[in-house]
Amino acid sequence: MTTDEERIRRSFTMQAFMSTLRAELTSVVQGGVEIRLPFLPDLTQQNGYLHAGAITAVLDSACGYAALTLAADDKEVLTVELKMNLLAPAAGEVFAVRAQVKRAGRTLTVCTADAFAISDGKRDSGCNHAGNHHGCAGKPAK
Amino acid sequence: MTTDEERIRRSFTMQAFMSTLRAELTSVVQGGVEIRLPFLPDLTQQNGYLHAGAITAVLDSACGYAALTLAADDKEVLTVELKMNLLAPAAGEVFAVRAQVKRAGRTLTVCTADAFAISDGKRDSGCNHAGNHHGCAGKPAK
Amino acid sequence: MTTDEERIRRSFTMQAFMSTLRAELTSVVQGGVEIRLPFLPDLTQQNGYLHAGAITAVLDSACGYAALTLAADDKEVLTVELKMNLLAPAAGEVFAVRAQVKRAGRTLTVCTADAFAISDGKRDSGCNHAGNHHGCAGKPAK
Amino acid sequence: MTTDEERIRRSFTMQAFMSTLRAELTSVVQGGVEIRLPFLPDLTQQNGYLHAGAITAVLDSACGYAALTLAADDKEVLTVELKMNLLAPAAGEVFAVRAQVKRAGRTLTVCTADAFAISDGKRDSGCNHAGNHHGCAGKPAK
């Protein structure tokens, strides 16, 4: 594990909310991360689908950590805005959220992320895209 | 309690994720709702602030229920997109999220919401606005 | 006219695109501006309504100048992101766009704006809200 | 030219605002279009860059026509919301805007678009991405 990956993983462990969601950080590369979120009954909305807020929270963390992979060692990342399009109801056993940096700037970093459902170990094709998240701008703290 | 309020409260009770967040539906009027979210350690990010995803989830539910107050009895509401601006770090004991309908349409309803922190029973002035959520469009299910 | 208003008006005059749209800066106050855009055939889309892009451009300038009213004298404002909800087809003789600062920050300023149609000198009620623009974040240049 | 392409090109010709911007529809394929916008002094903001509103207008039309390539013959497309991230100042001779459908739905279609500058006939690498547009949702008219 590189120093960068260690730093990301250490920070992720400190996000108590990710643990409340039982989200796992499954991949860290330069400019991108993957987080997985299990489908669990206590994360659902009134129709039994995953609550949009649960998947949005994971997309937000994923974008933040993607930005952090490219930030200087003494910097932190805070979300200043996020935009989420919900493309289809989120049905599946596990959701994989993949975020990547679109542009890394001095004060703002723009990331995009996609979420999709995984069933039986395979990426579901068709209508299972759970979301599509854009514009998570990270602002390095001083 | 009116039939409408009953319907909203019943649906809210069925959102298991709101219960996981320990959010409470504190007000329902025609075209608007208020939900409160306590500051709790298991909802935080790495710096000890409320995770943006937790407050976004509440804003999303608040917008959805604001839209539902104006929807026909046989309709449901699903979020199709949301936009969140995080105006300042969310510090406080309790967060109140107030959503209202901006425009109720036949297929799309646009809502806005604001979140602010409450300490010692008073709305904090100054920098404590936790968020500002726009464009939660609800699409009535068939 | 205050120095601030002069500065805004001078900058507006230099936005050649506003002149191409025949937009007029009709009001400047601390934290807010109004710009008016006439309905003109060369600003329309294929159905004869005002093109969403024309009104979005005006909303963007309006948000930028609202932010500039609160910026230090040696700063400029650049849009980093914008979000627009189109609430109803834009029909009217003139469109008034009112922008105001939601939060002025050190590096980011968040503004909101509304557009509405004016006919016979009166604000149209009902379906004529042309738009609803959020999150135009200005970033002071150095 | 296919019937679909003819339909798109005919509609584009009727968008008077695209002609005011001197935008050209340079490519139409199933699920995607390209529009080019020249850098012209009357499309600029106060610093001499292309006005964000001009490029946003083109991104909006591009997303709309991308959606229209997948719409039924008796349907039209109207933008209901758009989100734009401005990644860098738009400097170049010509801007190419490429839009594609992310998800085509029964009532909503979600598209994304990117804009980039072209100089000397080549795509500029580096900082010239002019924009990044998301969530232009088209709603077929009845």
PDB file of N, CA and C in Angstrom, chain B residues 86-126:
ATOM      1  N   LEU B  86     -23.157  23.237   0.006  1.00  0.00           N
ATOM      2  CA  LEU B  86     -22.793  23.209   1.414  1.00  0.00           C
ATOM      3  C   LEU B  86     -22.169  24.538   1.754  1.00  0.00           C
ATOM      4  N   LEU B  87     -22.883  25.316   2.547  1.00  0.00           N
ATOM      5  CA  LEU B  87     -22.502  26.708   2.756  1.00  0.00           C
ATOM      6  C   LEU B  87     -21.498  26.884   3.883  1.00  0.00           C
ATOM      7  N   ALA B  88     -21.528  25.993   4.851  1.00  0.00           N
ATOM      8  CA  ALA B  88     -20.622  26.112   5.994  1.00  0.00           C
ATOM      9  C   ALA B  88     -20.605  24.769   6.711  1.00  0.00           C
ATOM     10  N   PRO B  89     -19.530  24.489   7.438  1.00  0.00           N
ATOM     11  CA  PRO B  89     -19.481  23.224   8.183  1.00  0.00           C
ATOM     12  C   PRO B  89     -20.683  23.128   9.122  1.00  0.00           C
ATOM     13  N   ALA B  90     -21.250  21.943   9.210  1.00  0.00           N
ATOM     14  CA  ALA B  90     -22.451  21.740  10.001  1.00  0.00           C
ATOM     15  C   ALA B  90     -22.083  21.437  11.442  1.00  0.00           C
ATOM     16  N   ALA B  91     -22.132  22.476  12.285  1.00  0.00           N
ATOM     17  CA  ALA B  91     -21.878  22.303  13.711  1.00  0.00           C
ATOM     18  C   ALA B  91     -23.116  22.740  14.484  1.00  0.00           C
ATOM     19  N   GLY B  92     -23.583  21.924  15.410  1.00  0.00           N
ATOM     20  CA  GLY B  92     -24.785  22.246  16.169  1.00  0.00           C
ATOM     21  C   GLY B  92     -25.278  21.015  16.892  1.00  0.00           C
ATOM     22  N   GLU B  93     -26.286  21.182  17.727  1.00  0.00           N
ATOM     23  CA  GLU B  93     -26.841  20.033  18.448  1.00  0.00           C
ATOM     24  C   GLU B  93     -27.885  19.310  17.617  1.00  0.00           C
ATOM     25  N   VAL B  94     -28.682  20.133  16.933  1.00  0.00           N
ATOM     26  CA  VAL B  94     -29.773  19.596  16.118  1.00  0.00           C
ATOM     27  C   VAL B  94     -29.800  20.406  14.827  1.00  0.00           C
ATOM     28  N   PHE B  95     -30.164  19.760  13.735  1.00  0.00           N
ATOM     29  CA  PHE B  95     -30.299  20.467  12.468  1.00  0.00           C
ATOM     30  C   PHE B  95     -31.755  20.417  12.036  1.00  0.00           C
ATOM     31  N   ALA B  96     -32.277  21.577  11.707  1.00  0.00           N
ATOM     32  CA  ALA B  96     -33.642  21.641  11.191  1.00  0.00           C
ATOM     33  C   ALA B  96     -33.561  21.825   9.687  1.00  0.00           C
ATOM     34  N   VAL B  97     -34.289  21.021   8.972  1.00  0.00           N
ATOM     35  CA  VAL B  97     -34.311  21.081   7.514  1.00  0.00           C
ATOM     36  C   VAL B  97     -35.722  21.444   7.088  1.00  0.00           C
ATOM     37  N   ARG B  98     -35.860  22.557   6.407  1.00  0.00           N
ATOM     38  CA  ARG B  98     -37.178  23.003   5.963  1.00  0.00           C
ATOM     39  C   ARG B  98     -37.247  22.989   4.453  1.00  0.00           C
ATOM     40  N   ALA B  99     -38.195  22.241   3.940  1.00  0.00           N
ATOM     41  CA  ALA B  99     -38.365  22.112   2.490  1.00  0.00           C
ATOM     42  C   ALA B  99     -39.697  22.691   2.085  1.00  0.00           C
ATOM     43  N   GLN B 100     -39.718  23.297   0.933  1.00  0.00           N
ATOM     44  CA  GLN B 100     -40.995  23.766   0.406  1.00  0.00           C
ATOM     45  C   GLN B 100     -41.037  23.594  -1.098  1.00  0.00           C
ATOM     46  N   VAL B 101     -42.255  23.492  -1.600  1.00  0.00           N
ATOM     47  CA  VAL B 101     -42.455  23.313  -3.033  1.00  0.00           C
ATOM     48  C   VAL B 101     -42.258  24.651  -3.731  1.00  0.00           C
ATOM     49  N   LYS B 102     -41.466  24.632  -4.754  1.00  0.00           N
ATOM     50  CA  LYS B 102     -41.243  25.828  -5.580  1.00  0.00           C
ATOM     51  C   LYS B 102     -42.233  25.829  -6.756  1.00  0.00           C
ATOM     52  N   ARG B 103     -42.415  24.670  -7.324  1.00  0.00           N
ATOM     53  CA  ARG B 103     -43.403  24.527  -8.400  1.00  0.00           C
ATOM     54  C   ARG B 103     -43.889  23.079  -8.453  1.00  0.00           C
ATOM     55  N   ALA B 104     -45.193  22.911  -8.363  1.00  0.00           N
ATOM     56  CA  ALA B 104     -45.788  21.581  -8.446  1.00  0.00           C
ATOM     57  C   ALA B 104     -46.305  21.374  -9.860  1.00  0.00           C
ATOM     58  N   GLY B 105     -45.771  20.417 -10.557  1.00  0.00           N
ATOM     59  CA  GLY B 105     -46.182  20.169 -11.935  1.00  0.00           C
ATOM     60  C   GLY B 105     -46.882  18.828 -12.055  1.00  0.00           C
ATOM     61  N   ARG B 106     -47.283  18.512 -13.255  1.00  0.00           N
ATOM     62  CA  ARG B 106     -47.999  17.263 -13.489  1.00  0.00           C
ATOM     63  C   ARG B 106     -47.061  16.067 -13.360  1.00  0.00           C
ATOM     64  N   THR B 107     -45.848  16.219 -13.904  1.00  0.00           N
ATOM     65  CA  THR B 107     -44.913  15.101 -13.781  1.00  0.00           C
ATOM     66  C   THR B 107     -43.696  15.430 -12.923  1.00  0.00           C
ATOM     67  N   LEU B 108     -43.391  16.708 -12.791  1.00  0.00           N
ATOM     68  CA  LEU B 108     -42.219  17.099 -12.001  1.00  0.00           C
ATOM     69  C   LEU B 108     -42.603  18.164 -10.992  1.00  0.00           C
ATOM     70  N   THR B 109     -42.108  18.018  -9.793  1.00  0.00           N
ATOM     71  CA  THR B 109     -42.291  19.036  -8.767  1.00  0.00           C
ATOM     72  C   THR B 109     -40.912  19.476  -8.301  1.00  0.00           C
ATOM     73  N   VAL B 110     -40.699  20.780  -8.262  1.00  0.00           N
ATOM     74  CA  VAL B 110     -39.396  21.317  -7.865  1.00  0.00           C
ATOM     75  C   VAL B 110     -39.517  21.890  -6.454  1.00  0.00           C
ATOM     76  N   CYS B 111     -38.637  21.474  -5.592  1.00  0.00           N
ATOM     77  CA  CYS B 111     -38.650  21.924  -4.194  1.00  0.00           C
ATOM     78  C   CYS B 111     -37.297  22.540  -3.839  1.00  0.00           C
ATOM     79  N   THR B 112     -37.303  23.364  -2.820  1.00  0.00           N
ATOM     80  CA  THR B 112     -36.041  23.848  -2.258  1.00  0.00           C
ATOM     81  C   THR B 112     -36.059  23.574  -0.758  1.00  0.00           C
ATOM     82  N   ALA B 113     -34.896  23.495  -0.190  1.00  0.00           N
ATOM     83  CA  ALA B 113     -34.805  23.266   1.252  1.00  0.00           C
ATOM     84  C   ALA B 113     -33.595  23.984   1.808  1.00  0.00           C
ATOM     85  N   ASP B 114     -33.683  24.358   3.045  1.00  0.00           N
ATOM     86  CA  ASP B 114     -32.549  24.920   3.772  1.00  0.00           C
ATOM     87  C   ASP B 114     -32.369  24.138   5.056  1.00  0.00           C
ATOM     88  N   ALA B 115     -31.148  24.020   5.462  1.00  0.00           N
ATOM     89  CA  ALA B 115     -30.837  23.375   6.737  1.00  0.00           C
ATOM     90  C   ALA B 115     -30.112  24.378   7.613  1.00  0.00           C
ATOM     91  N   PHE B 116     -30.434  24.392   8.869  1.00  0.00           N
ATOM     92  CA  PHE B 116     -29.684  25.259   9.779  1.00  0.00           C
ATOM     93  C   PHE B 116     -29.573  24.570  11.127  1.00  0.00           C
ATOM     94  N   ALA B 117     -28.554  24.978  11.846  1.00  0.00           N
ATOM     95  CA  ALA B 117     -28.268  24.358  13.139  1.00  0.00           C
ATOM     96  C   ALA B 117     -29.044  25.060  14.238  1.00  0.00           C
ATOM     97  N   ILE B 118     -29.447  24.298  15.223  1.00  0.00           N
ATOM     98  CA  ILE B 118     -30.115  24.850  16.404  1.00  0.00           C
ATOM     99  C   ILE B 118     -29.265  24.493  17.618  1.00  0.00           C
ATOM    100  N   SER B 119     -28.939  25.507  18.422  1.00  0.00           N
ATOM    101  CA  SER B 119     -28.212  25.257  19.671  1.00  0.00           C
ATOM    102  C   SER B 119     -28.968  25.938  20.802  1.00  0.00           C
ATOM    103  N   ASP B 120     -29.077  25.306  21.919  1.00  0.00           N
ATOM    104  CA  ASP B 120     -29.804  25.864  23.065  1.00  0.00           C
ATOM    105  C   ASP B 120     -31.216  26.304  22.665  1.00  0.00           C
ATOM    106  N   GLY B 121     -31.826  25.559  21.761  1.00  0.00           N
ATOM    107  CA  GLY B 121     -33.200  25.864  21.372  1.00  0.00           C
ATOM    108  C   GLY B 121     -33.369  27.060  20.462  1.00  0.00           C
ATOM    109  N   LYS B 122     -32.243  27.716  20.087  1.00  0.00           N
ATOM    110  CA  LYS B 122     -32.348  28.892  19.220  1.00  0.00           C
ATOM    111  C   LYS B 122     -31.685  28.616  17.880  1.00  0.00           C
ATOM    112  N   ARG B 123     -32.248  29.219  16.858  1.00  0.00           N
ATOM    113  CA  ARG B 123     -31.611  29.126  15.552  1.00  0.00           C
ATOM    114  C   ARG B 123     -30.321  29.910  15.607  1.00  0.00           C
ATOM    115  N   ASP B 124     -29.262  29.247  15.218  1.00  0.00           N
ATOM    116  CA  ASP B 124     -27.984  29.941  15.174  1.00  0.00           C
ATOM    117  C   ASP B 124     -27.988  30.903  14.011  1.00  0.00           C
ATOM    118  N   SER B 125     -27.546  32.079  14.295  1.00  0.00           N
ATOM    119  CA  SER B 125     -27.368  33.009  13.191  1.00  0.00           C
ATOM    120  C   SER B 125     -25.940  32.861  12.700  1.00  0.00           C
ATOM    121  N   GLY B 126     -25.580  33.664  11.744  1.00  0.00           N
ATOM    122  CA  GLY B 126     -24.206  33.638  11.270  1.00  0.00           C
ATOM    123  C   GLY B 126     -23.927  32.484  10.357  1.00  0.00           C
TER     124      GLY B 126
END
